[in-house]
Short mmCIF file of C-alpha atoms in Angstrom, two decimals:
data_model
loop_
_atom_site.label_atom_id
_atom_site.label_comp_id
_atom_site.label_asym_id
_atom_site.label_seq_id
_atom_site.Cartn_x
_atom_site.Cartn_y
_atom_site.Cartn_z
CA GLN K 21 5.84 62.01 89.73
CA VAL K 22 6.76 62.41 86.10
CA SER K 23 9.58 62.81 84.37
CA VAL K 24 9.74 66.49 83.25
CA LEU K 25 12.07 65.95 79.77
CA TYR K 26 14.36 69.31 78.12
CA PHE K 27 15.29 69.59 74.45
CA ALA K 28 16.96 72.52 71.67
CA ARG K 29 15.85 75.90 73.49
CA SER K 30 14.19 74.86 76.09
CA ALA K 31 16.47 72.07 77.56
CA GLU K 32 18.81 76.43 77.54
CA LEU K 33 16.28 78.33 79.49
CA ALA K 34 15.24 75.80 81.68
CA GLY K 35 18.92 75.10 82.08
CA LEU K 36 18.88 70.97 82.54
CA ARG K 37 17.87 68.22 80.39
CA CYS K 38 16.02 65.74 83.02
CA GLU K 39 14.21 66.28 86.32
CA THR K 40 12.19 64.48 87.81
CA LEU K 41 8.61 66.50 88.69
CA ARG K 42 5.59 66.11 91.49
CA VAL K 43 2.55 67.00 89.44
CA PRO K 44 -1.48 66.29 90.08
CA ARG K 45 -2.63 63.22 87.79
CA GLN K 46 -4.29 64.21 86.51
CA VAL K 47 -4.40 67.59 84.32
CA THR K 48 -4.83 70.02 81.56
CA SER K 49 -1.50 70.30 79.13
CA LEU K 50 -2.54 74.02 79.49
CA GLN K 51 -2.03 73.26 83.62
CA LEU K 52 1.31 71.38 83.14
CA TRP K 53 2.40 73.60 81.49
CA GLU K 54 1.73 76.26 84.15
CA GLU K 55 3.22 74.20 86.87
CA ILE K 56 6.55 73.46 85.20
CA VAL K 57 6.75 77.66 84.08
CA LYS K 58 6.21 77.86 87.58
CA VAL K 59 9.86 76.22 88.18
CA HIS K 60 11.17 76.86 85.04
CA PRO K 61 10.22 80.81 84.56
CA ARG K 62 12.17 81.44 81.47
CA LEU K 63 10.10 78.90 79.29
CA ALA K 64 7.36 81.15 79.81
CA VAL K 65 9.08 83.29 76.34
CA ILE K 66 8.27 80.07 74.64
CA ARG K 67 4.56 79.27 75.47
CA ASP K 68 3.21 79.92 71.97
CA GLN K 69 5.84 77.69 70.06
CA VAL K 70 6.20 74.05 72.07
CA VAL K 71 4.45 71.06 72.49
CA PHE K 72 4.04 68.55 74.54
CA ALA K 73 5.28 64.77 74.16
CA VAL K 74 3.54 62.56 76.63
CA ARG K 75 4.63 59.30 76.21
CA GLN K 76 6.05 59.70 73.45
CA GLU K 77 2.76 60.95 71.36
CA TYR K 78 2.51 64.60 71.12
CA VAL K 79 -0.24 66.58 72.83
CA LEU K 80 -1.00 70.36 72.52
CA LEU K 81 -1.00 72.97 75.60
CA GLY K 82 -4.19 73.66 76.27
CA ASP K 83 -7.63 72.04 77.35
CA GLN K 84 -6.50 68.07 77.29
CA LEU K 85 -7.01 66.31 79.65
CA LEU K 86 -3.63 64.33 81.10
CA VAL K 87 -3.70 61.50 82.60
CA LEU K 88 -0.85 60.61 84.54
CA GLN K 89 0.83 57.25 85.59
CA PRO K 90 3.88 57.43 88.10
CA GLY K 91 7.45 57.77 86.15
CA ASP K 92 5.60 58.18 82.90
CA GLU K 93 7.94 60.78 80.86
CA VAL K 94 6.10 64.16 79.07
CA ALA K 95 8.92 65.83 76.97
CA VAL K 96 8.84 70.24 75.97
CA ILE K 97 9.32 69.67 72.31
CA PRO K 98 10.12 72.83 70.77
CA PRO K 99 9.46 73.46 66.55
CA ILE K 100 11.32 70.71 65.11
CA SER K 101 14.20 70.69 62.68
CA GLY K 102 15.62 67.34 61.44
CA GLY K 103 16.56 66.72 58.09
CA MET I 86 9.34 33.89 46.33
CA ASP I 87 12.13 31.88 48.09
CA GLU I 88 12.84 33.43 51.41
CA SER I 89 15.90 34.65 51.37
CA GLU I 90 14.25 37.41 49.26
CA GLY I 91 13.65 38.48 52.95
CA VAL I 92 10.39 40.27 54.00
CA PRO I 93 10.36 43.72 54.20
CA LYS I 94 12.57 45.81 56.93
CA ASP I 95 12.22 48.77 58.34
CA PHE I 96 15.95 49.64 59.68
CA ILE I 97 16.00 53.13 61.35
CA LYS I 98 19.45 54.25 62.67
CA LEU I 99 20.46 57.86 64.62
CA LYS I 100 24.61 58.13 65.34
CA SER I 101 26.36 60.18 65.20
CA GLU I 102 29.28 58.98 62.53
CA LYS I 103 29.76 60.04 59.01
CA LEU I 104 26.77 58.61 57.71
CA SER I 105 27.74 56.45 54.61
CA VAL I 106 25.87 56.35 51.13
CA ASP I 107 27.19 53.20 50.23
CA GLU I 108 25.85 51.30 53.12
CA VAL I 109 22.04 52.59 54.11
CA SER I 110 21.32 51.56 49.68
CA GLU I 111 23.39 48.55 50.46
CA LEU I 112 20.23 47.59 53.77
CA VAL I 113 17.54 48.03 50.80
CA VAL I 114 18.95 46.40 47.80
CA SER I 115 17.06 43.21 46.77
CA PRO I 116 16.59 40.62 43.96
CA CYS I 117 12.87 41.19 43.87
CA CYS I 118 13.63 46.03 43.45
CA GLY I 119 14.86 47.13 40.06
CA ALA I 120 13.92 50.63 42.34
CA VAL I 121 15.98 52.02 45.16
CA SER I 122 15.12 56.05 45.60
CA LEU I 123 17.77 58.01 48.28
CA PHE I 124 17.13 60.97 49.39
CA ILE I 125 20.38 63.01 50.83
CA GLY I 126 20.28 65.75 52.88
CA THR I 127 24.02 67.59 53.57
CA THR I 128 24.67 70.88 55.21
CA ARG I 129 24.86 73.86 53.61
CA ASN I 130 27.48 76.37 54.75
CA ASN I 131 25.40 79.79 54.41
CA PHE I 132 22.09 81.05 55.25
CA GLU I 133 20.99 84.74 54.96
CA GLY I 134 24.30 86.24 54.03
CA LYS I 135 25.69 84.23 57.59
CA LYS I 136 28.70 81.89 56.95
CA VAL I 137 27.38 77.90 58.87
CA VAL I 138 30.67 76.91 59.76
CA HIS I 139 28.44 73.34 60.96
CA LEU I 140 25.53 71.95 61.93
CA GLU I 141 24.44 70.28 65.78
CA TYR I 142 21.52 68.22 66.32
CA GLU I 143 20.05 66.90 69.09
CA ALA I 144 17.54 64.36 69.40
CA TYR I 145 14.74 63.04 71.32
CA THR I 146 15.96 59.52 70.67
CA SER I 147 13.36 57.16 71.38
CA MET I 148 10.30 58.74 70.02
CA ALA I 149 12.75 60.38 67.24
CA GLU I 150 13.05 56.24 66.50
CA SER I 151 8.91 55.62 67.18
CA GLU I 152 8.66 58.86 65.27
CA ILE I 153 10.13 57.59 62.09
CA LYS I 154 8.71 53.19 62.49
CA LYS I 155 4.68 55.28 61.89
CA ILE I 156 6.52 57.21 58.47
CA CYS I 157 7.63 53.68 57.14
CA ARG I 158 4.42 51.56 58.25
CA ASP I 159 2.37 54.71 56.33
CA VAL I 160 4.45 54.25 53.54
CA ARG I 161 3.93 50.47 53.46
CA GLN I 162 0.43 51.66 53.92
CA LYS I 163 -0.48 54.06 50.77
CA TRP I 164 2.57 51.99 48.56
CA PRO I 165 2.83 48.53 49.15
CA SER I 166 4.93 47.19 46.82
CA ILE I 167 7.41 49.12 48.48
CA LYS I 168 10.53 45.78 49.90
CA HIS I 169 12.89 47.73 52.13
CA ILE I 170 13.01 51.51 53.91
CA ALA I 171 15.95 53.20 55.11
CA VAL I 172 16.79 55.66 56.93
CA HIS I 173 19.99 56.92 59.02
CA HIS I 174 19.80 60.77 60.65
CA ARG I 175 23.23 61.92 61.88
CA LEU I 176 23.25 63.97 65.75
CA GLY I 177 25.16 65.69 67.30
CA VAL I 178 28.20 68.47 64.88
CA VAL I 179 27.68 67.73 60.75
CA PRO I 180 30.41 69.71 59.33
CA ILE I 181 29.49 71.38 56.15
CA THR I 182 29.28 69.57 52.77
CA GLU I 183 28.79 65.97 54.89
CA ALA I 184 25.45 63.81 55.28
CA SER I 185 22.58 65.04 57.99
CA VAL I 186 20.16 62.90 56.67
CA ILE I 187 20.17 59.47 54.20
CA ILE I 188 16.52 58.17 52.92
CA ALA I 189 16.47 54.73 50.81
CA VAL I 190 13.09 52.90 49.56
CA SER I 191 13.49 49.40 47.40
CA SER I 192 10.86 48.67 44.64
CA PRO I 193 10.14 46.44 42.02
CA HIS I 194 9.21 49.78 39.69
CA ARG I 195 11.09 53.86 40.47
CA ALA I 196 7.10 54.96 40.95
CA GLU I 197 6.72 53.89 44.29
CA SER I 198 10.55 54.02 45.48
CA LEU I 199 10.33 58.00 44.24
CA GLU I 200 7.38 59.15 45.80
CA ALA I 201 7.93 57.01 48.62
CA VAL I 202 10.86 59.04 49.49
CA THR I 203 9.18 61.85 48.77
CA TYR I 204 6.96 61.33 51.44
CA CYS I 205 9.55 60.28 53.97
CA ILE I 206 11.29 62.97 54.22
CA ASN I 207 8.95 65.26 54.46
CA THR I 208 6.80 64.12 56.18
CA LEU I 209 10.17 63.24 58.89
CA LYS I 210 10.19 67.58 58.54
CA ALA I 211 6.75 67.44 60.41
CA SER I 212 6.66 65.30 63.15
CA VAL I 213 10.42 63.70 64.53
CA PRO I 214 11.15 65.42 67.30
CA ILE I 215 15.29 66.33 65.83
CA TRP I 216 16.08 69.17 65.93
CA LYS I 217 19.28 71.19 64.50
CA LYS I 218 21.09 74.14 65.34
CA GLU I 219 23.13 76.42 62.55
CA ILE I 220 26.59 77.38 64.02
CA TYR I 221 27.58 80.38 62.86
CA GLU I 222 30.60 82.96 62.88
CA ASP I 223 29.84 84.45 66.12
CA GLU I 224 26.42 83.05 67.00
CA TYR I 225 24.04 80.33 66.64
CA SER I 226 19.82 79.92 65.79
CA TRP I 227 17.38 76.96 67.20
CA LYS I 228 16.16 76.35 63.49
CA GLU I 229 12.67 75.63 62.47
CA ASN I 230 10.94 72.82 60.21
CA LYS I 231 8.29 75.03 57.46
CA GLU I 232 6.50 71.98 57.87
CA CYS I 233 5.96 72.49 62.10
CA PHE I 234 2.64 73.11 62.38
CA TRP I 235 3.87 74.53 66.62
CA ALA I 236 6.09 76.61 65.00
CA ASN I 237 4.91 80.23 65.59
CA SER I 238 2.08 79.03 64.50
CA LYS I 239 0.26 82.08 66.13
CA LYS I 240 2.15 85.20 65.00
#
């Protein structure tokens, strides 16, 4: 079980900012995205413009294998606009 | 060199109250430094002909602070003479002309702090998880920094 955080446009599309999701312990970042889109289909439209932050490190959507621990924080990160 | 000149410090703050240029520059002033360089990011009142009513910022706060710390660490590697670094970013509603970000850097001579401030704001825009929403009269828009490598990258 991991905590998934949503920000900016992804929070608007998902309709929430935070939830716990049950996911496999080992999963590629793309598979993790697909799990999240199953729960929130409206997120599909931003697929080409998001990255993840897993334990506060950026991860692209792709083949990268993630090894997740219970309670890990995963954030959906739309294009940033600070400063 | 005596201790009261202080060890180099990073002052990082994300807050919803109005930012203060005086406060931020005073944080980095140091007797051993002859230069304090500043960048202030302020809110423009227009975008592509539309009137901007105000901006709203949100952040992944814990990661934003750690990414800013990484920027400070990189600054100190590139410009070892840098003394203090302060980065204050406002969150929530920011009215037009008010500051959304203030960066201040002190160094013994001006070249390093001027370069470091430029590096800080450019890198912040590329890597710190903070989002800006521009509110117009009848709609709004989530902005995307051109420095952000995952914005519309495949279009």
